[in-house]
Coordinates of C-alpha atoms and ligand atoms in Angstrom, one line a residue:
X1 CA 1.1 35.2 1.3
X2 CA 2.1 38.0 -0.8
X3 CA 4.9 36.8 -2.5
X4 CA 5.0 37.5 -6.7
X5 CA 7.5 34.8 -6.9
X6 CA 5.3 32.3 -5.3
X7 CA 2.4 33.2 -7.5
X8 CA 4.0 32.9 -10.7
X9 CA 5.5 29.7 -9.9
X10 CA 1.6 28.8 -8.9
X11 CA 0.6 29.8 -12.7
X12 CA 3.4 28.3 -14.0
X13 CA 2.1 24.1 -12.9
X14 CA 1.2 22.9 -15.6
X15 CA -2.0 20.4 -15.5
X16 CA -1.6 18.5 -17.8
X17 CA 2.1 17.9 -17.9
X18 CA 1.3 16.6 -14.1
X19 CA -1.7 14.1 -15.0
X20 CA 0.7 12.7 -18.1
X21 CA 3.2 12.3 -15.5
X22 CA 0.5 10.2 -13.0
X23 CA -1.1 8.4 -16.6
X24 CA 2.8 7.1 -16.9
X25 CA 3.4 6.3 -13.1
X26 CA 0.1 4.2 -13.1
X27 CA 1.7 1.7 -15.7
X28 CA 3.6 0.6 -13.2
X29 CA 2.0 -1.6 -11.1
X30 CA -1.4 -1.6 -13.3
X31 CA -4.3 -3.4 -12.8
X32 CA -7.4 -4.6 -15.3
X33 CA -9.5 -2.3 -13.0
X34 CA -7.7 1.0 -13.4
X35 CA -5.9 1.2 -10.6
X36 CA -2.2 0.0 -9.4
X37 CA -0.6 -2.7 -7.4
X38 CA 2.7 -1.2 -6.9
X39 CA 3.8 -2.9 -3.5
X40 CA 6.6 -1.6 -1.3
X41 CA 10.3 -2.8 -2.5
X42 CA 8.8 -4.6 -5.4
X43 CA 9.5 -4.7 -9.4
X44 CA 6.5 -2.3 -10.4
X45 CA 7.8 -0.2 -7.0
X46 CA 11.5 -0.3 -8.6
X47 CA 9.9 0.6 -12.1
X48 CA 8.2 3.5 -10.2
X49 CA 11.7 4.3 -8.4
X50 CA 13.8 4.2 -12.0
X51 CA 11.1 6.7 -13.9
X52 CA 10.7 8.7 -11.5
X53 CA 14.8 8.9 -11.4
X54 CA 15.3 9.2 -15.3
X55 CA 12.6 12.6 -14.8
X56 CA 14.4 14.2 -12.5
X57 CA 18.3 13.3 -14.1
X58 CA 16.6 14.7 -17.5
X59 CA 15.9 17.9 -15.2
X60 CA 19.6 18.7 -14.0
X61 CA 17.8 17.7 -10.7
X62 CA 20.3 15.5 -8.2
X63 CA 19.1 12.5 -7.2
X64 CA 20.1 10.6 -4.1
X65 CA 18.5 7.3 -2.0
X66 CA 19.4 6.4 1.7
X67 CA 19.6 2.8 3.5
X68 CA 15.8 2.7 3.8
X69 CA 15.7 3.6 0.0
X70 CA 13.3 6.7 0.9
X71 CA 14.5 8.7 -2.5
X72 CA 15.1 12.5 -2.8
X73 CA 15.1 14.4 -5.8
X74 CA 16.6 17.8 -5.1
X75 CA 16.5 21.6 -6.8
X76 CA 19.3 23.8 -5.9
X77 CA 18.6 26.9 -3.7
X78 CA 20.9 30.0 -3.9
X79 CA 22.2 28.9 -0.1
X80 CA 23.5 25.4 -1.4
X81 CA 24.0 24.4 2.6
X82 CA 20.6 25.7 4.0
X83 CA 18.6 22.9 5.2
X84 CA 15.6 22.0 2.4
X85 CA 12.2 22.9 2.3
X86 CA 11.0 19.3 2.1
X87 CA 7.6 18.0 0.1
X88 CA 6.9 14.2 -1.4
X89 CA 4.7 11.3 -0.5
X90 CA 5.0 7.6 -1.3
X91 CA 5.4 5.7 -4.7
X92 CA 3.9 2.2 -3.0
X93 CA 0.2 1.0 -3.4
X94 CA -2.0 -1.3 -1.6
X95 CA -2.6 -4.4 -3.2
X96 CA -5.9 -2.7 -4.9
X97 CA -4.9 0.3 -4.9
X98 CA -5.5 3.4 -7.2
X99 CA -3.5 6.1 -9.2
X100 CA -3.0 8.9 -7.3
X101 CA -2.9 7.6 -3.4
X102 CA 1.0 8.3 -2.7
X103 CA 1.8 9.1 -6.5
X104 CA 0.4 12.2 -6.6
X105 CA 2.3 14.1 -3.6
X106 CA 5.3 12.6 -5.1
X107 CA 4.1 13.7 -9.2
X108 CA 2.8 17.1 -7.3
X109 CA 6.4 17.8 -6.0
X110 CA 8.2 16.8 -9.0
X111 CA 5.9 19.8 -10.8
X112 CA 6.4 22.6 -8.7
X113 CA 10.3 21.8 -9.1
X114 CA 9.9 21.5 -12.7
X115 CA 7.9 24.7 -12.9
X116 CA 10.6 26.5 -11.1
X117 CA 13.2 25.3 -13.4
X118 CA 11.2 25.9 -16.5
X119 CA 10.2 29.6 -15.3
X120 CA 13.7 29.9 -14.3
X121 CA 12.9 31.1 -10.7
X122 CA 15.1 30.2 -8.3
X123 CA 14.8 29.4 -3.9
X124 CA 16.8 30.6 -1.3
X125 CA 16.8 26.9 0.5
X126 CA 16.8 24.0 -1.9
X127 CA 13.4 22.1 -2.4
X128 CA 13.4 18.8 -2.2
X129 CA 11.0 16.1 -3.5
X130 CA 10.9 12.7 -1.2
X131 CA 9.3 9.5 -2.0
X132 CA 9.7 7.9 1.8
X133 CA 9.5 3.9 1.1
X134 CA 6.9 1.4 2.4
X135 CA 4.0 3.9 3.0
X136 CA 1.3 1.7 2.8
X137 CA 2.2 -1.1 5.2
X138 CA 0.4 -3.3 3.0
X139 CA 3.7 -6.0 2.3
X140 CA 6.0 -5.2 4.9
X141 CA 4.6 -4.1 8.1
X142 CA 4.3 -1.1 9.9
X143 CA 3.8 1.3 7.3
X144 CA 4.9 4.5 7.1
X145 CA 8.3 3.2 7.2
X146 CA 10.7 5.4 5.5
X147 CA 9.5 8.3 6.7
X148 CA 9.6 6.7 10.5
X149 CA 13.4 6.2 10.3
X150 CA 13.8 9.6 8.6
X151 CA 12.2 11.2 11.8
X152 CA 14.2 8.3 14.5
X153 CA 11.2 6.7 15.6
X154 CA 12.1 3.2 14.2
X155 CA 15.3 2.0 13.4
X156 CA 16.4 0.2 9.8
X157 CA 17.6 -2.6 11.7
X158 CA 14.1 -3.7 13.3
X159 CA 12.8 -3.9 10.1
X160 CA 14.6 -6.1 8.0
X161 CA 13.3 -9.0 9.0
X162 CA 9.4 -8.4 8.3
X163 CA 8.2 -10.5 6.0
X164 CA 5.6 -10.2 3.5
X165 CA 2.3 -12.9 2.5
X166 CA 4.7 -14.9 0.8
X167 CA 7.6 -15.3 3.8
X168 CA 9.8 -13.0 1.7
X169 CA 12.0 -10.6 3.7
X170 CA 12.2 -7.2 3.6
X171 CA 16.1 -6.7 4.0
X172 CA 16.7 -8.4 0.7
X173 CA 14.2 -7.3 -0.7
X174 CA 15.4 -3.4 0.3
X175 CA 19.1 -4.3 -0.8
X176 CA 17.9 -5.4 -4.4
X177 CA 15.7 -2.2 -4.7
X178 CA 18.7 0.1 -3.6
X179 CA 21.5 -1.9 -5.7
X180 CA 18.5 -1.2 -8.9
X181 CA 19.1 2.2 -8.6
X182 CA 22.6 3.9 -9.8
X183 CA 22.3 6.7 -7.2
X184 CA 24.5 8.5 -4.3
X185 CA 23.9 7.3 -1.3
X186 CA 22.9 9.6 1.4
X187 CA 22.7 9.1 5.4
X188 CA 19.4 8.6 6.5
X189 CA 18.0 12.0 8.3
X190 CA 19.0 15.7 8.1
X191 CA 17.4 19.3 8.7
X192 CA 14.7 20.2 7.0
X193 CA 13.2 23.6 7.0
X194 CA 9.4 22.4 7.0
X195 CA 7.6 19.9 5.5
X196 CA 4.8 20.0 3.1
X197 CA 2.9 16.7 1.5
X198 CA 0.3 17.0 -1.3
X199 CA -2.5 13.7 -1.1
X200 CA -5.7 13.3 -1.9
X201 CA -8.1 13.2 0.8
X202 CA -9.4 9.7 0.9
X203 CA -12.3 10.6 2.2
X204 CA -16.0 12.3 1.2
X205 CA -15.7 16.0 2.8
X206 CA -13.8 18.3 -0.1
X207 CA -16.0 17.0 -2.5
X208 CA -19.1 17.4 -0.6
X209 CA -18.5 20.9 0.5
X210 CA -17.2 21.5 -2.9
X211 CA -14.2 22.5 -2.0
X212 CA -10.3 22.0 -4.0
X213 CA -8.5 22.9 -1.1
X214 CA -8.0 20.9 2.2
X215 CA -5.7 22.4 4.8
X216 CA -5.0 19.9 7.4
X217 CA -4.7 20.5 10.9
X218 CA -4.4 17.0 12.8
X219 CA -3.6 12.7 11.7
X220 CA -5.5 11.2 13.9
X221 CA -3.8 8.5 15.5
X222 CA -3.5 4.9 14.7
X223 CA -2.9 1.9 16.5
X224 CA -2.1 -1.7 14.6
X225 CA -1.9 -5.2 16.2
X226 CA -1.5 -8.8 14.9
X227 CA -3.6 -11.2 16.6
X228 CA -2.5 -15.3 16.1
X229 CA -5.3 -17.7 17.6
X230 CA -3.9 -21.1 17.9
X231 CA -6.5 -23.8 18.4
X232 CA -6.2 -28.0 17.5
X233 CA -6.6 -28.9 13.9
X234 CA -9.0 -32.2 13.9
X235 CA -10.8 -34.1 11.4
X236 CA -14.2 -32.0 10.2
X237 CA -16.8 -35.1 10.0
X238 CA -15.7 -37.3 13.5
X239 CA -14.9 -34.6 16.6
X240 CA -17.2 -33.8 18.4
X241 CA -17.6 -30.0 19.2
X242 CA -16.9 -30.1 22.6
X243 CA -13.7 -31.7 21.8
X244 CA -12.8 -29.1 18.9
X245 CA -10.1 -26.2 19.3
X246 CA -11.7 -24.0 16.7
X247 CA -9.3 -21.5 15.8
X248 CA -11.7 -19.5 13.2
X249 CA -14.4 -19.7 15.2
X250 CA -13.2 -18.1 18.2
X251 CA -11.4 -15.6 16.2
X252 CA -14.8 -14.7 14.6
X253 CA -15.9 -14.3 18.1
X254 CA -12.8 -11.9 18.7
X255 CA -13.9 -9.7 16.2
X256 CA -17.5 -9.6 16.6
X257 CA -17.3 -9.1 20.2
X258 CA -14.3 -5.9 19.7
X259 CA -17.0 -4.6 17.7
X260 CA -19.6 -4.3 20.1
X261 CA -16.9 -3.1 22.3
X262 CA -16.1 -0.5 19.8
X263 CA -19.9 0.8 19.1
X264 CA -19.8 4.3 18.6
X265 CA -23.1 6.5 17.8
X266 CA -20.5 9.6 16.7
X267 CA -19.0 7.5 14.0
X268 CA -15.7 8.7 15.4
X269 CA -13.8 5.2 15.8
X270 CA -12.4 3.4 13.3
X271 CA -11.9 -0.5 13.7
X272 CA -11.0 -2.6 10.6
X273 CA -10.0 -6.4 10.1
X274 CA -8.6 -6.3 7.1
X275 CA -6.7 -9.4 6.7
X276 CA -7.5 -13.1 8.3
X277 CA -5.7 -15.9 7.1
X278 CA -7.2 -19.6 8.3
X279 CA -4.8 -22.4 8.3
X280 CA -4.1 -24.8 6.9
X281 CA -7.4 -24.1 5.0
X282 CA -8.7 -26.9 3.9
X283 CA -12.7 -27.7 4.0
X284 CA -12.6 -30.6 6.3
X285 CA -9.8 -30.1 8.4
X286 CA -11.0 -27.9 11.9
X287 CA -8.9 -24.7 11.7
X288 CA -5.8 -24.9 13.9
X289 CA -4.3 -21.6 13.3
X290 CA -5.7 -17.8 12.6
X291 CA -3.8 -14.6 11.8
X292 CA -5.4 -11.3 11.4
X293 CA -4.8 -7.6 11.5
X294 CA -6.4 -5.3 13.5
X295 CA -6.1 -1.2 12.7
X296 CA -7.2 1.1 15.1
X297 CA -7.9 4.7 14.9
X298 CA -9.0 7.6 16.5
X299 CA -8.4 11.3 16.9
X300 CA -8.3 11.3 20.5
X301 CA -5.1 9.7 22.6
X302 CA -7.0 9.1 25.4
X303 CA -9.9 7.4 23.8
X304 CA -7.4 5.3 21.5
X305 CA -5.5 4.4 24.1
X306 CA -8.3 3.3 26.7
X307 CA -10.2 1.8 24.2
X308 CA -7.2 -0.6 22.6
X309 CA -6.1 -1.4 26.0
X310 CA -9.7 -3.5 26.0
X311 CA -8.3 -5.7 23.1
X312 CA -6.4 -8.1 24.3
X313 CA -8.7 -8.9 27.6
X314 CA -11.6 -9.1 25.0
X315 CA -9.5 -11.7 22.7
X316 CA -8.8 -14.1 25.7
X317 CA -12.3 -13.8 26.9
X318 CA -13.2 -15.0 23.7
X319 CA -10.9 -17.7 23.2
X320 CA -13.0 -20.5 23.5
X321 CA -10.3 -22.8 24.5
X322 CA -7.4 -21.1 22.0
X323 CA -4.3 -19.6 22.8
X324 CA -4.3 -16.0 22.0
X325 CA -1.4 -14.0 21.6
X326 CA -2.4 -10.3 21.1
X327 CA 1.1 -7.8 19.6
X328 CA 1.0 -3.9 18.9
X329 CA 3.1 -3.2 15.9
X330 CA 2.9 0.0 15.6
X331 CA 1.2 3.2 17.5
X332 CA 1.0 6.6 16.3
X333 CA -0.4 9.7 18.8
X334 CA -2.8 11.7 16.9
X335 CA -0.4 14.3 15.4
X336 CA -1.0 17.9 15.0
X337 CA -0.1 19.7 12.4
X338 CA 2.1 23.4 12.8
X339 CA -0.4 26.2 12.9
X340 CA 1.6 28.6 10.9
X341 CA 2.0 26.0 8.0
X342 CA -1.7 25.4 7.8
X343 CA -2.0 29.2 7.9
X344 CA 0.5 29.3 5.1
X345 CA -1.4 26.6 3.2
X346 CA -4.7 28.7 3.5
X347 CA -3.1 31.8 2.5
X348 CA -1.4 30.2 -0.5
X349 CA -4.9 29.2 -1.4
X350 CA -7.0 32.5 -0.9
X351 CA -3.9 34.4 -2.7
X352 CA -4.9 32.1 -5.7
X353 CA -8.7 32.5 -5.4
X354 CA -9.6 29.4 -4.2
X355 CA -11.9 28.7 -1.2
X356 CA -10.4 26.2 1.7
X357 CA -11.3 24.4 4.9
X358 CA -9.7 23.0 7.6
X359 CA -9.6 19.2 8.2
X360 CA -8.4 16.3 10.0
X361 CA -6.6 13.5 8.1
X362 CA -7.9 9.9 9.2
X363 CA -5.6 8.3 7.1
X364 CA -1.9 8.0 7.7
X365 CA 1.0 10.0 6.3
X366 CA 4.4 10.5 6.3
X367 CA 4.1 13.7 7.1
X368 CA 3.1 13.0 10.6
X369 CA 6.3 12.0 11.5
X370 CA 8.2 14.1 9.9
X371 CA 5.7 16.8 11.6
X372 CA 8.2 15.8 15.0
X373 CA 11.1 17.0 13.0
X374 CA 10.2 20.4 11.6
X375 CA 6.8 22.4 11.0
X376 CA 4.6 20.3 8.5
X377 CA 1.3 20.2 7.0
X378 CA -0.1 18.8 3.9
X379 CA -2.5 19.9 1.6
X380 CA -5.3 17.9 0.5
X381 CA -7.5 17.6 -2.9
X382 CA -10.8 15.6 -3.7
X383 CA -11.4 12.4 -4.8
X384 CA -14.4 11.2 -6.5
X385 CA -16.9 10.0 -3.9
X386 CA -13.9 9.8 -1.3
X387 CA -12.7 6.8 -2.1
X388 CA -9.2 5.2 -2.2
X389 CA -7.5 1.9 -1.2
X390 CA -9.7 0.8 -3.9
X391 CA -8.6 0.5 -8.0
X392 CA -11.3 3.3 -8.5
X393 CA -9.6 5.8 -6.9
X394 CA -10.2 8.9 -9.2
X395 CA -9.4 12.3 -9.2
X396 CA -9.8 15.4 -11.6
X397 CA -6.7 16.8 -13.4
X398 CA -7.9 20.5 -12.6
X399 CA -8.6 19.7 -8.3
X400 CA -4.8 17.6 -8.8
X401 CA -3.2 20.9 -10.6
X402 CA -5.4 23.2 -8.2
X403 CA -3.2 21.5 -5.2
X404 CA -0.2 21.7 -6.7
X405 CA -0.4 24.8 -7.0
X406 CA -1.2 25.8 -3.6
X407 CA 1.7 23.7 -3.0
X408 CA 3.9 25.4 -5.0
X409 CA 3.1 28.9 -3.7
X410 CA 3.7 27.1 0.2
X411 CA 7.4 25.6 -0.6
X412 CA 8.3 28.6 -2.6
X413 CA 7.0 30.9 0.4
X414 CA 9.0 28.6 2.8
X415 CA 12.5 28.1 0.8
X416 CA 12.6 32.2 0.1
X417 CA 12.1 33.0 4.1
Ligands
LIG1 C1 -2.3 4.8 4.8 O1 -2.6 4.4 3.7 C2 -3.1 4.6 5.9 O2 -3.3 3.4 6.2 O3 -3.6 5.5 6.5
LIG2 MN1 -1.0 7.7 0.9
LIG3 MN1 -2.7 4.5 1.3

């Protein structure tokens, strides 16, 4: 990474026109705790959508959305048809969620084009800033959506009948956030040169090697099921337990007994419950009805494979008289990342004086699969004590600006080659 061009568009990010920019996105969606609940396809999701919109217009940037409402804001290159050099992330939040998870690969983006503009450097390729809808999974399920029918691995069509906590469903709910926005439409898919997404790392390593610069190699791969236990509701103070179809209790046995199954001294798996509804729910009434989630993951296909083929024989062995009904919703292979973008990202970051490592992601991204489309990788940043999915989240505006600039020297490398 040599490239003057690429450097000076580095120095020109500016820190703390970027962490105004994620202060003002975080109002959308905010929550008494700090953080955001900015759920996929939702008002605080469209507010997110329109600012972000009214930025870019201000910027002579176009602005375009396809059928699955993923949104691109694009910079011009010199070669008006060559395929972009693509970056972005997600504008959506988990239900606790903080400021930067998603945001700030979209906010990251949106600075290195705004740099360019304001230094008035220009690309061979155009760059393009996405922000793929329904990252999080957290409303509509699977995640990773947008990016998923980007890349052809799902289709719009499956989709529009998931419905969120509330029976809502997500076709509607993707027409009003579309017809919100007075944008061109675009068809879903295209070329893209390479692919490269800013996040913060979500976990503890950065910040305890104290490191700003993550360069990741791998997403380890995920697997997500729904699990629906249907016992007997029956009166809490006359049956007998011998008579009772206990739908919470066996699926408390469910769970308990995957985790045994799941033990692993390496710390390596990753096995999380994180939603179980009881019904009807009410004190006295035996429990005739149980939803949860399972989400599986694990850096190794084989190991996530063999070991979530074990789920579903473990459920009915613990069905204590329940009918179990076991479905995969989504499953993404561990995806590596390409070696000369994570080369590129490492460069970038040396060529500005700042030490990197190597890492694998164990959360999710879009970039994974947009990494079957074109070379990808992503760069990753610290955040205090590694936590996200949580209204904490925090991270510093000098380790936010660091990463965008090693972005900014990696997409302007890319769109000039
Ligand atoms: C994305 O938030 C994930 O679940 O990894
Ligand atoms: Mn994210
Ligand atoms: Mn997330």
């Amino acid at each position: 990474m040599s490239s003057e061009i690429a450097l000076k568009v580095a120095q020109a990010v500016d820190e703390n026109r970027l962490w105004q920019r994620l202060m003002t996105m975080a109002r959308h969606g905010a929550t008494p705790k700090g953080g955001v609940n900015r759920q996929a396809l939702s008002a605080e999701d469209r507010a997110a959508r329109a600012e972000l919109t009214a930025w870019a217009t201000k910027l002579g940037f176009a602005v375009a959305q396809d059928d699955a409402a993923n949104l691109y804001v694009r910079r011009a290159g010199t070669e008006a048809e060559a395929p972009p050099v693509v970056t972005g992330s997600h504008l959506d939040s988990q239900p606790t969620g903080g400021k930067f998870d998603g945001a700030y690969g979209v906010l990251a983006g949106f600075e290195v084009l705004e740099a360019l503009e304001r230094a008035g450097i220009k690309t061979k390729r155009p760059i393009e800033v996405v922000a793929w809808t329904n990252e999080e999974g957290s409303r509509f399920q699977p995640g990773a959506m947008g990016s998923a029918i980007y890349a052809g691995k799902y289709r719009l069509p499956d989709h529009l009948n998931s419905v969120d906590r509330d029976g809502v469903a997500l076709g509607p709910e993707l027409a009003a956030t579309l017809k919100a926005l007075d944008v061109p439409r675009r068809p879903i898919g295209g070329a893209v040169t390479a692919y490269v997404e800013a996040h913060i790392e979500q976990g503890p390593i950065l910040e305890s090697q104290q490191l700003q610069i993550g360069a990741v190699t791998l997403v380890q791969g995920s697997r997500r099921y729904t699990i629906e236990v249907t016992g007997e509701e029956a009166h809490a103070g006359t049956t007998p337990l011998k008579l009772r179809k206990d739908a919470m209790k066996a699926a408390a046995a469910i769970v308990l007994a995957l985790e045994q199954a799941f033990d692993d001294p390496t710390d390596t798996v990753r096995y999380t419950v994180g939603r179980f509804d009881v019904f009807p729910g009410s004190a006295n009434t035996v429990p005739g009805r149980v939803f949860f989630t399972i989400d599986f993951r694990h850096p190794d296909r084989a190991t996530l494979t063999t070991l979530t083929d074990k789920i579903e024989g473990i459920a009915k062995a613990n069905a204590r008289g329940c009918e179990v009904k076991v479905t995969r919703i989504s499953d993404v292979s561990p995806t590596p990342f390409d070696p000369a973008v994570i080369g590129l990202v490492r460069a970038s970051a040396a060529a500005l004086n700042m030490p990197s490592m190597e890492m694998i992601s164990g959360a999710g991204h879009d970039a994974m699969h947009i990494a079957h489309l074109c070379p990808t990788g992503m760069v990753f940043v610290p955040c205090a004590r590694g936590i996200s999915h949580n209204e904490v989240e925090s991270a510093t505006p000098a380790d936010l600006a660091a990463g965008a600039r090693v972005l900014a020297a990696t997409l302007v490398e890319l769109a000039n080659r």
